[in-house]
Amino acid sequence: MKVLKGQDILALGFMTFALFVGAGNIIFPPIVGLQSGPHVWMAALGFLVTAVGLPVITVVALAKVGGGMDALSSPIGKFFGGLLAAVCYLSVGPLFATPRTATVSFEVGVAPLTGESPLALFIYSLVYFIVVLAVSMYPGKLLDTVGRFLAPLKIIALAVLGIAAFALPAGSIGDAQPAYAAAAFSKGFSDGYLTMDTLGALVFGIVIVNAIRSRGVESPRLITRYAIIAGLIAGVGLALVYISLFRLGATSHDIAADATNGAAVLHAYVQHTFGSLGSGFLAVLIALACLVTAVGLTCACAEYFSQILPLSYRALVVILAGFSLLISNLGLTKLIMFSIPVLTAIYPPCIVVVGLSFVKDLWNSPTRILAPVMLVSLLFGMVDAIKGSSLAHVLPDFMAHLPLSDAGMAWLVPSVVTLVGAVACDRMLGKPREALA
């Protein structure tokens, strides 16, 4: 029976970590650290629950069913499960997340050096997606290209930044903004939830499992074990990155007190700490972070759609990379404007399908439980999405004041109530007829 060597398991863990850490993960924690002030570690604790805990749990859930999101959503039927999977893959793939990796890395790392002209963005994104295309063409070698080469480079760059954050603080800790002063943990919890890493985990599950299979491992038990280990390694790595970036942001008050986003905090810190090399260092770090994430998303989407469309994996890689190139040239502002409502709507049912997958054997019919709870979570997720868009005025007043609505989780209470009702109905109805036959 084929097993992985220790160095392969480590490379798999590095690859999983590198797939998760995109530019958003790097630029978001510093602003939370800056704005939470003396409450930074309580905010960090809440953030880690949703930005690290949920993605790792998702990797574990997918490993148990073989890596595919369609298997995870099978209780709601082939059509609806496939529809949910397709929407997730498209959203965190060529429609939003993959193009955004190029635009974020350009605006954070390159635009300060070249200017934000459309031509500069096009040239950068063209080169960027040519590299993504070249690496994604060989998914069987992903463990070598990402796990052994790109991931270590990315980890070294993050380690330099993390060590500097603790060894070379830029200044003192400032005052906390009111939201963090009032409820640091819950604010950090909702901040981490909005990173949307759980959606990324749903997409990367198949990439991780296929990387294991590329080494000749066929045992479902071993594939699950290795995927869980990889998820835990990635979780530890993510936690260390976030903690160092919280520290960086919290001690940057003297040099970035008026910053409105994490990119500005990072720019100020690296310029203060590393001098003229700061911008170049940040450009390399962000480019590496985004490139690895883009490769993982492209491989995952091509792998999934090659199973349901009459197109080969390689043809889909070319199509996805080309489409992402076109979308990326719309610019970061438009991408974020379009993506946030969609991602906010589909995130809740994805959390539901992951969370309930661990206890599905407790019920007579998983379909009776999963279908209504996912539907309710989607409907109230759409309320959150509309509330955060330009159409917020169409919502009745009471919908703007639902429980946990301020934290972007208006879906949670209705979903729990629906779950209780669905479990009660499942107990009363008993085993489905086909199960009794």
Short mmCIF file of C-alpha atoms in Angstrom, two decimals:
data_model
loop_
_atom_site.label_atom_id
_atom_site.label_comp_id
_atom_site.label_asym_id
_atom_site.label_seq_id
_atom_site.Cartn_x
_atom_site.Cartn_y
_atom_site.Cartn_z
CA MET A 1 0.00 0.00 0.00
CA LYS A 2 1.46 3.35 -1.11
CA VAL A 3 2.09 5.88 1.66
CA LEU A 4 3.51 9.42 1.75
CA LYS A 5 6.97 10.12 3.11
CA GLY A 6 7.38 12.67 5.87
CA GLN A 7 8.76 15.27 3.47
CA ASP A 8 5.78 14.77 1.14
CA ILE A 9 3.35 15.27 4.02
CA LEU A 10 5.18 18.45 4.99
CA ALA A 11 5.13 19.67 1.38
CA LEU A 12 1.39 18.90 1.23
CA GLY A 13 0.84 20.97 4.36
CA PHE A 14 2.90 23.84 2.93
CA MET A 15 0.94 23.64 -0.32
CA THR A 16 -2.40 23.78 1.54
CA PHE A 17 -1.22 26.74 3.61
CA ALA A 18 0.03 28.55 0.50
CA LEU A 19 -3.27 27.98 -1.32
CA PHE A 20 -5.17 29.72 1.47
CA VAL A 21 -2.93 32.73 2.04
CA GLY A 22 -3.87 35.23 -0.64
CA ALA A 23 -3.52 38.99 -0.59
CA GLY A 24 -6.77 39.46 1.32
CA ASN A 25 -5.44 37.34 4.19
CA ILE A 26 -2.31 39.50 4.34
CA ILE A 27 -3.86 42.96 4.07
CA PHE A 28 -6.93 42.43 6.28
CA PRO A 29 -5.50 41.62 9.77
CA PRO A 30 -3.27 44.73 10.00
CA ILE A 31 -6.24 47.10 9.85
CA VAL A 32 -8.07 45.07 12.52
CA GLY A 33 -4.94 45.23 14.69
CA LEU A 34 -4.69 48.99 14.18
CA GLN A 35 -8.36 49.69 14.91
CA SER A 36 -8.75 47.33 17.88
CA GLY A 37 -5.90 48.96 19.82
CA PRO A 38 -5.48 47.54 23.33
CA HIS A 39 -8.23 44.98 22.61
CA VAL A 40 -6.22 43.46 19.75
CA TRP A 41 -5.82 39.96 21.19
CA MET A 42 -9.48 39.55 22.05
CA ALA A 43 -10.36 40.64 18.49
CA ALA A 44 -7.69 38.27 17.19
CA LEU A 45 -9.23 35.36 19.10
CA GLY A 46 -12.62 35.94 17.48
CA PHE A 47 -10.99 36.37 14.09
CA LEU A 48 -9.06 33.08 14.39
CA VAL A 49 -12.25 31.13 15.12
CA THR A 50 -13.80 32.02 11.77
CA ALA A 51 -10.73 32.69 9.60
CA VAL A 52 -8.80 29.58 10.67
CA GLY A 53 -11.22 27.22 12.43
CA LEU A 54 -13.92 27.12 9.74
CA PRO A 55 -11.55 26.57 6.77
CA VAL A 56 -9.71 23.75 8.57
CA ILE A 57 -13.03 22.09 9.50
CA THR A 58 -14.09 22.39 5.85
CA VAL A 59 -10.91 20.66 4.65
CA VAL A 60 -11.58 17.84 7.12
CA ALA A 61 -15.21 17.51 5.99
CA LEU A 62 -14.19 17.33 2.33
CA ALA A 63 -11.43 14.82 3.04
CA LYS A 64 -14.00 12.50 4.63
CA VAL A 65 -16.06 12.43 1.41
CA GLY A 66 -13.14 12.24 -1.04
CA GLY A 67 -12.52 15.93 -1.71
CA GLY A 68 -15.51 16.79 -3.89
CA MET A 69 -18.09 19.37 -2.90
CA ASP A 70 -20.73 17.47 -4.89
CA ALA A 71 -20.35 14.52 -2.50
CA LEU A 72 -20.72 16.84 0.48
CA SER A 73 -23.97 18.30 -0.88
CA SER A 74 -25.44 15.00 -2.16
CA PRO A 75 -28.31 14.96 0.42
CA ILE A 76 -29.96 17.94 -1.30
CA GLY A 77 -30.05 16.10 -4.64
CA LYS A 78 -27.81 15.98 -7.69
CA PHE A 79 -29.28 19.06 -9.38
CA PHE A 80 -29.29 21.45 -6.40
CA GLY A 81 -25.99 20.08 -5.07
CA GLY A 82 -24.42 20.56 -8.49
CA LEU A 83 -25.90 24.06 -8.76
CA LEU A 84 -24.46 25.07 -5.39
CA ALA A 85 -21.07 23.61 -6.30
CA ALA A 86 -21.03 25.38 -9.68
CA VAL A 87 -21.95 28.74 -8.11
CA CYS A 88 -19.20 28.34 -5.49
CA TYR A 89 -16.57 27.34 -8.05
CA LEU A 90 -17.48 30.20 -10.38
CA SER A 91 -17.63 32.74 -7.54
CA VAL A 92 -14.28 31.91 -5.98
CA GLY A 93 -12.87 31.13 -9.40
CA PRO A 94 -13.03 33.02 -12.71
CA LEU A 95 -15.83 35.45 -11.85
CA PHE A 96 -14.41 37.07 -8.73
CA ALA A 97 -11.60 35.60 -6.65
CA THR A 98 -9.10 34.54 -9.32
CA PRO A 99 -9.20 37.87 -11.20
CA ARG A 100 -9.03 39.67 -7.85
CA THR A 101 -5.73 37.96 -7.00
CA ALA A 102 -4.22 39.74 -10.01
CA THR A 103 -5.80 43.14 -9.33
CA VAL A 104 -4.96 43.09 -5.61
CA SER A 105 -1.34 42.09 -6.20
CA PHE A 106 -1.08 44.79 -8.87
CA GLU A 107 -2.59 47.58 -6.79
CA VAL A 108 -0.81 46.69 -3.54
CA GLY A 109 2.59 45.60 -4.84
CA VAL A 110 3.09 46.99 -8.34
CA ALA A 111 0.99 50.13 -8.84
CA PRO A 112 3.01 52.13 -6.27
CA LEU A 113 6.03 51.52 -8.51
CA THR A 114 4.46 51.79 -11.98
CA GLY A 115 1.32 53.89 -11.52
CA GLU A 116 -2.28 52.66 -11.93
CA SER A 117 -2.63 53.01 -15.69
CA PRO A 118 -4.84 50.50 -17.59
CA LEU A 119 -1.85 49.55 -19.75
CA ALA A 120 0.29 48.71 -16.70
CA LEU A 121 -2.54 46.57 -15.28
CA PHE A 122 -2.99 44.74 -18.60
CA ILE A 123 0.72 43.99 -19.00
CA TYR A 124 1.02 42.81 -15.40
CA SER A 125 -2.15 40.67 -15.54
CA LEU A 126 -1.08 39.15 -18.88
CA VAL A 127 2.28 38.00 -17.49
CA TYR A 128 0.57 36.95 -14.24
CA PHE A 129 -1.98 34.68 -15.93
CA ILE A 130 0.61 33.21 -18.31
CA VAL A 131 2.45 31.99 -15.20
CA VAL A 132 -0.82 30.75 -13.68
CA LEU A 133 -1.61 28.93 -16.93
CA ALA A 134 1.83 27.30 -17.12
CA VAL A 135 1.74 25.97 -13.55
CA SER A 136 -1.93 24.90 -13.69
CA MET A 137 -1.39 22.80 -16.81
CA TYR A 138 0.31 20.13 -14.71
CA PRO A 139 -1.89 19.47 -11.65
CA GLY A 140 -0.05 16.23 -10.92
CA LYS A 141 3.08 18.28 -10.26
CA LEU A 142 1.34 20.79 -8.04
CA LEU A 143 2.92 19.28 -4.93
CA ASP A 144 6.34 19.90 -6.48
CA THR A 145 5.75 23.37 -8.00
CA VAL A 146 3.73 24.79 -5.13
CA GLY A 147 4.54 22.58 -2.13
CA ARG A 148 8.30 22.45 -2.71
CA PHE A 149 9.07 25.71 -4.52
CA LEU A 150 6.47 28.51 -4.43
CA ALA A 151 5.12 27.76 -0.94
CA PRO A 152 8.54 27.86 0.80
CA LEU A 153 9.32 31.20 -0.88
CA LYS A 154 6.00 32.55 0.31
CA ILE A 155 6.57 31.20 3.84
CA ILE A 156 10.06 32.76 4.01
CA ALA A 157 8.68 36.16 2.98
CA LEU A 158 5.85 35.91 5.53
CA ALA A 159 8.30 34.77 8.22
CA VAL A 160 10.49 37.84 7.61
CA LEU A 161 7.44 40.08 7.96
CA GLY A 162 6.17 38.21 11.03
CA ILE A 163 9.50 38.25 12.88
CA ALA A 164 9.92 41.95 12.07
CA ALA A 165 6.44 42.67 13.48
CA PHE A 166 7.51 41.36 16.90
CA ALA A 167 11.21 42.29 16.87
CA LEU A 168 10.85 45.73 15.27
CA PRO A 169 7.52 47.31 16.32
CA ALA A 170 6.90 50.63 14.57
CA GLY A 171 5.53 52.40 17.62
CA SER A 172 2.89 52.39 20.32
CA ILE A 173 -0.62 50.92 20.44
CA GLY A 174 -3.34 53.50 19.83
CA ASP A 175 -6.94 53.78 21.02
CA ALA A 176 -9.57 51.28 19.91
CA GLN A 177 -12.42 52.24 17.64
CA PRO A 178 -15.85 52.11 19.36
CA ALA A 179 -16.93 48.81 17.76
CA TYR A 180 -13.84 47.03 19.11
CA ALA A 181 -13.96 48.79 22.49
CA ALA A 182 -17.56 47.61 22.95
CA ALA A 183 -17.25 43.99 21.75
CA ALA A 184 -13.78 43.06 20.49
CA PHE A 185 -14.37 39.30 20.27
CA SER A 186 -17.64 39.45 18.32
CA LYS A 187 -16.29 42.16 16.00
CA GLY A 188 -13.19 40.07 15.32
CA PHE A 189 -15.41 37.01 14.84
CA SER A 190 -17.44 38.77 12.14
CA ASP A 191 -14.28 40.20 10.54
CA GLY A 192 -12.87 36.69 10.18
CA TYR A 193 -16.15 35.36 8.82
CA LEU A 194 -16.06 37.98 6.07
CA THR A 195 -12.65 36.77 4.80
CA MET A 196 -14.66 34.04 3.01
CA ASP A 197 -11.89 31.44 3.44
CA THR A 198 -14.44 28.66 3.95
CA LEU A 199 -15.53 29.06 0.33
CA GLY A 200 -11.90 28.76 -0.69
CA ALA A 201 -11.60 25.58 1.38
CA LEU A 202 -14.62 24.07 -0.41
CA VAL A 203 -12.84 24.64 -3.72
CA PHE A 204 -9.36 23.57 -2.59
CA GLY A 205 -10.52 20.26 -1.11
CA ILE A 206 -10.34 18.49 -4.47
CA VAL A 207 -6.90 20.01 -5.18
CA ILE A 208 -5.52 18.66 -1.90
CA VAL A 209 -6.99 15.18 -2.44
CA ASN A 210 -5.71 15.04 -6.04
CA ALA A 211 -2.24 16.10 -4.90
CA ILE A 212 -2.24 13.13 -2.51
CA ARG A 213 -3.45 10.77 -5.25
CA SER A 214 -0.73 12.08 -7.60
CA ARG A 215 1.76 10.32 -5.29
CA GLY A 216 0.01 7.00 -5.85
CA VAL A 217 -1.99 6.92 -2.60
CA GLU A 218 -5.36 5.25 -3.24
CA SER A 219 -6.55 4.22 0.23
CA PRO A 220 -9.54 6.44 1.23
CA ARG A 221 -8.48 6.13 4.87
CA LEU A 222 -4.95 7.37 4.13
CA ILE A 223 -6.21 10.15 1.82
CA THR A 224 -8.46 11.39 4.63
CA ARG A 225 -5.66 11.20 7.18
CA TYR A 226 -3.17 13.09 4.99
CA ALA A 227 -5.74 15.76 4.07
CA ILE A 228 -6.55 16.31 7.75
CA ILE A 229 -2.84 16.63 8.59
CA ALA A 230 -2.41 19.09 5.71
CA GLY A 231 -5.39 21.12 6.96
CA LEU A 232 -3.96 21.25 10.47
CA ILE A 233 -0.52 22.35 9.20
CA ALA A 234 -2.23 25.05 7.13
CA GLY A 235 -4.30 26.10 10.16
CA VAL A 236 -1.21 26.53 12.34
CA GLY A 237 0.49 28.51 9.56
CA LEU A 238 -2.54 30.76 9.09
CA ALA A 239 -2.78 31.40 12.83
CA LEU A 240 0.90 32.40 13.03
CA VAL A 241 0.55 34.74 10.04
CA TYR A 242 -2.57 36.38 11.45
CA ILE A 243 -1.07 36.82 14.94
CA SER A 244 2.05 38.49 13.54
CA LEU A 245 -0.05 40.77 11.29
CA PHE A 246 -2.30 41.73 14.20
CA ARG A 247 0.84 42.67 16.12
CA LEU A 248 2.14 44.64 13.12
CA GLY A 249 -1.10 46.60 12.83
CA ALA A 250 -1.51 47.21 16.55
CA THR A 251 1.96 48.77 16.86
CA SER A 252 1.67 50.90 13.71
CA HIS A 253 -0.46 53.66 15.22
CA ASP A 254 2.41 56.16 15.20
CA ILE A 255 3.03 55.75 11.45
CA ALA A 256 -0.42 54.82 10.08
CA ALA A 257 -3.02 56.29 12.43
CA ASP A 258 -5.22 57.50 9.56
CA ALA A 259 -5.01 54.34 7.43
CA THR A 260 -8.37 53.09 6.16
CA ASN A 261 -7.24 49.65 4.94
CA GLY A 262 -4.62 47.02 5.64
CA ALA A 263 -2.65 47.76 2.50
CA ALA A 264 -1.93 51.29 3.74
CA VAL A 265 -0.81 49.92 7.12
CA LEU A 266 1.51 47.40 5.45
CA HIS A 267 2.96 50.04 3.11
CA ALA A 268 3.68 52.33 6.04
CA TYR A 269 5.26 49.55 8.09
CA VAL A 270 7.55 48.08 5.42
CA GLN A 271 8.64 51.55 4.34
CA HIS A 272 9.39 52.48 7.96
CA THR A 273 11.15 49.19 8.76
CA PHE A 274 12.87 48.22 5.52
CA GLY A 275 13.37 51.66 3.94
CA SER A 276 13.59 51.85 0.15
CA LEU A 277 13.53 48.04 -0.06
CA GLY A 278 10.11 48.01 1.57
CA SER A 279 7.99 48.50 -1.54
CA GLY A 280 9.93 45.87 -3.48
CA PHE A 281 9.66 43.36 -0.64
CA LEU A 282 5.92 43.92 -0.33
CA ALA A 283 5.47 43.59 -4.10
CA VAL A 284 7.20 40.19 -4.12
CA LEU A 285 5.29 38.97 -1.06
CA ILE A 286 1.86 39.95 -2.39
CA ALA A 287 2.62 38.60 -5.88
CA LEU A 288 3.68 35.22 -4.47
CA ALA A 289 0.66 35.07 -2.16
CA CYS A 290 -1.76 35.82 -4.96
CA LEU A 291 -0.08 33.63 -7.57
CA VAL A 292 -0.29 30.46 -5.50
CA THR A 293 -3.94 31.11 -4.66
CA ALA A 294 -4.76 31.77 -8.33
CA VAL A 295 -3.09 28.49 -9.36
CA GLY A 296 -5.08 26.56 -6.76
CA LEU A 297 -8.37 28.12 -7.81
CA THR A 298 -7.71 27.54 -11.52
CA CYS A 299 -6.76 23.88 -10.97
CA ALA A 300 -9.80 23.27 -8.78
CA CYS A 301 -12.25 24.88 -11.19
CA ALA A 302 -10.79 23.10 -14.23
CA GLU A 303 -10.87 19.78 -12.35
CA TYR A 304 -14.52 20.24 -11.38
CA PHE A 305 -15.89 21.48 -14.70
CA SER A 306 -13.96 18.85 -16.71
CA GLN A 307 -16.19 16.28 -14.98
CA ILE A 308 -19.47 17.92 -16.03
CA LEU A 309 -18.59 19.57 -19.37
CA PRO A 310 -17.39 17.97 -22.63
CA LEU A 311 -14.05 19.79 -22.35
CA SER A 312 -10.64 18.56 -21.28
CA TYR A 313 -8.88 19.77 -18.16
CA ARG A 314 -6.22 21.61 -20.17
CA ALA A 315 -8.77 23.31 -22.43
CA LEU A 316 -10.61 24.53 -19.35
CA VAL A 317 -7.38 25.85 -17.81
CA VAL A 318 -6.83 27.97 -20.93
CA ILE A 319 -10.45 29.21 -20.90
CA LEU A 320 -10.41 29.98 -17.17
CA ALA A 321 -7.07 31.79 -17.28
CA GLY A 322 -8.17 33.82 -20.33
CA PHE A 323 -11.51 34.75 -18.78
CA SER A 324 -9.85 35.70 -15.48
CA LEU A 325 -7.43 37.91 -17.42
CA LEU A 326 -10.32 39.80 -19.02
CA ILE A 327 -12.26 40.20 -15.77
CA SER A 328 -9.17 41.35 -13.85
CA ASN A 329 -8.84 44.34 -16.15
CA LEU A 330 -12.16 45.73 -14.89
CA GLY A 331 -10.20 46.91 -11.85
CA LEU A 332 -10.32 46.05 -8.17
CA THR A 333 -13.09 48.46 -7.16
CA LYS A 334 -15.63 47.05 -9.63
CA LEU A 335 -14.67 43.46 -8.78
CA ILE A 336 -15.23 44.01 -5.07
CA MET A 337 -18.50 45.84 -5.73
CA PHE A 338 -19.86 42.87 -7.71
CA SER A 339 -18.38 40.07 -5.62
CA ILE A 340 -19.26 40.97 -2.04
CA PRO A 341 -23.09 40.59 -2.36
CA VAL A 342 -22.77 37.25 -4.18
CA LEU A 343 -20.26 35.83 -1.73
CA THR A 344 -22.25 37.07 1.26
CA ALA A 345 -25.35 35.26 -0.04
CA ILE A 346 -23.76 31.88 -0.79
CA TYR A 347 -21.48 31.69 2.25
CA PRO A 348 -24.20 30.71 4.81
CA PRO A 349 -25.48 27.58 2.97
CA CYS A 350 -21.87 26.50 2.50
CA ILE A 351 -21.22 26.78 6.24
CA VAL A 352 -24.41 24.79 6.86
CA VAL A 353 -23.47 21.96 4.49
CA VAL A 354 -20.01 21.70 6.06
CA GLY A 355 -21.16 21.87 9.66
CA LEU A 356 -24.01 19.39 9.32
CA SER A 357 -21.91 16.90 7.33
CA PHE A 358 -20.25 15.80 10.58
CA VAL A 359 -23.53 14.70 12.18
CA LYS A 360 -25.52 13.47 9.16
CA ASP A 361 -25.52 9.87 10.47
CA LEU A 362 -27.65 10.96 13.43
CA TRP A 363 -30.74 11.47 11.27
CA ASN A 364 -33.15 9.16 9.49
CA SER A 365 -32.93 11.27 6.32
CA PRO A 366 -30.14 13.85 5.87
CA THR A 367 -32.18 15.39 3.04
CA ARG A 368 -35.00 16.32 5.43
CA ILE A 369 -32.50 18.24 7.56
CA LEU A 370 -30.06 19.71 5.08
CA ALA A 371 -32.49 20.96 2.40
CA PRO A 372 -34.67 23.24 4.59
CA VAL A 373 -31.78 24.54 6.70
CA MET A 374 -29.69 25.38 3.61
CA LEU A 375 -32.69 27.07 1.96
CA VAL A 376 -33.34 29.27 5.00
CA SER A 377 -29.65 30.13 5.35
CA LEU A 378 -29.53 31.10 1.67
CA LEU A 379 -32.65 33.29 1.93
CA PHE A 380 -31.33 35.17 4.97
CA GLY A 381 -27.84 35.27 3.45
CA MET A 382 -29.45 37.08 0.53
CA VAL A 383 -30.94 39.55 3.03
CA ASP A 384 -27.41 40.25 4.31
CA ALA A 385 -26.21 40.60 0.72
CA ILE A 386 -28.96 43.06 -0.23
CA LYS A 387 -28.41 45.02 2.98
CA GLY A 388 -24.77 45.53 2.01
CA SER A 389 -25.53 46.57 -1.56
CA SER A 390 -27.03 49.61 -3.29
CA LEU A 391 -30.46 47.94 -3.06
CA ALA A 392 -30.60 48.12 0.74
CA HIS A 393 -33.53 50.57 0.58
CA VAL A 394 -35.88 47.87 -0.80
CA LEU A 395 -35.71 45.85 2.43
CA PRO A 396 -38.42 46.33 5.09
CA ASP A 397 -37.12 48.06 8.22
CA PHE A 398 -37.43 44.99 10.44
CA MET A 399 -35.04 43.02 8.21
CA ALA A 400 -32.30 45.54 8.92
CA HIS A 401 -32.58 44.76 12.63
CA LEU A 402 -32.64 40.96 12.70
CA PRO A 403 -30.61 39.22 15.44
CA LEU A 404 -26.86 39.29 14.62
CA SER A 405 -27.59 41.39 11.52
CA ASP A 406 -24.93 43.93 12.49
CA ALA A 407 -22.35 41.13 12.47
CA GLY A 408 -23.40 40.00 8.98
CA MET A 409 -24.94 36.79 10.35
CA ALA A 410 -28.68 37.40 10.16
CA TRP A 411 -28.97 33.86 8.77
CA LEU A 412 -27.72 32.11 11.93
CA VAL A 413 -30.74 32.28 14.27
CA PRO A 414 -33.36 31.38 11.59
CA SER A 415 -31.14 28.49 10.46
CA VAL A 416 -30.83 27.10 14.00
CA VAL A 417 -34.61 27.39 14.51
CA THR A 418 -35.17 25.59 11.18
CA LEU A 419 -32.67 22.90 12.18
CA VAL A 420 -34.56 22.20 15.43
CA GLY A 421 -37.86 21.96 13.53
CA ALA A 422 -36.36 19.74 10.81
CA VAL A 423 -34.85 17.35 13.38
CA ALA A 424 -38.24 17.07 15.13
CA CYS A 425 -39.98 16.28 11.82
CA ASP A 426 -37.29 13.75 10.96
CA ARG A 427 -37.86 11.94 14.26
CA MET A 428 -41.63 11.85 13.73
CA LEU A 429 -41.46 10.62 10.12
CA GLY A 430 -38.90 7.89 10.86
CA LYS A 431 -36.84 6.02 8.29
CA PRO A 432 -37.59 6.72 4.60
CA ARG A 433 -39.49 3.90 2.86
CA GLU A 434 -36.63 3.05 0.53
CA ALA A 435 -34.36 2.58 3.57
CA LEU A 436 -36.86 0.12 5.08
CA ALA A 437 -37.21 -1.95 1.92
#
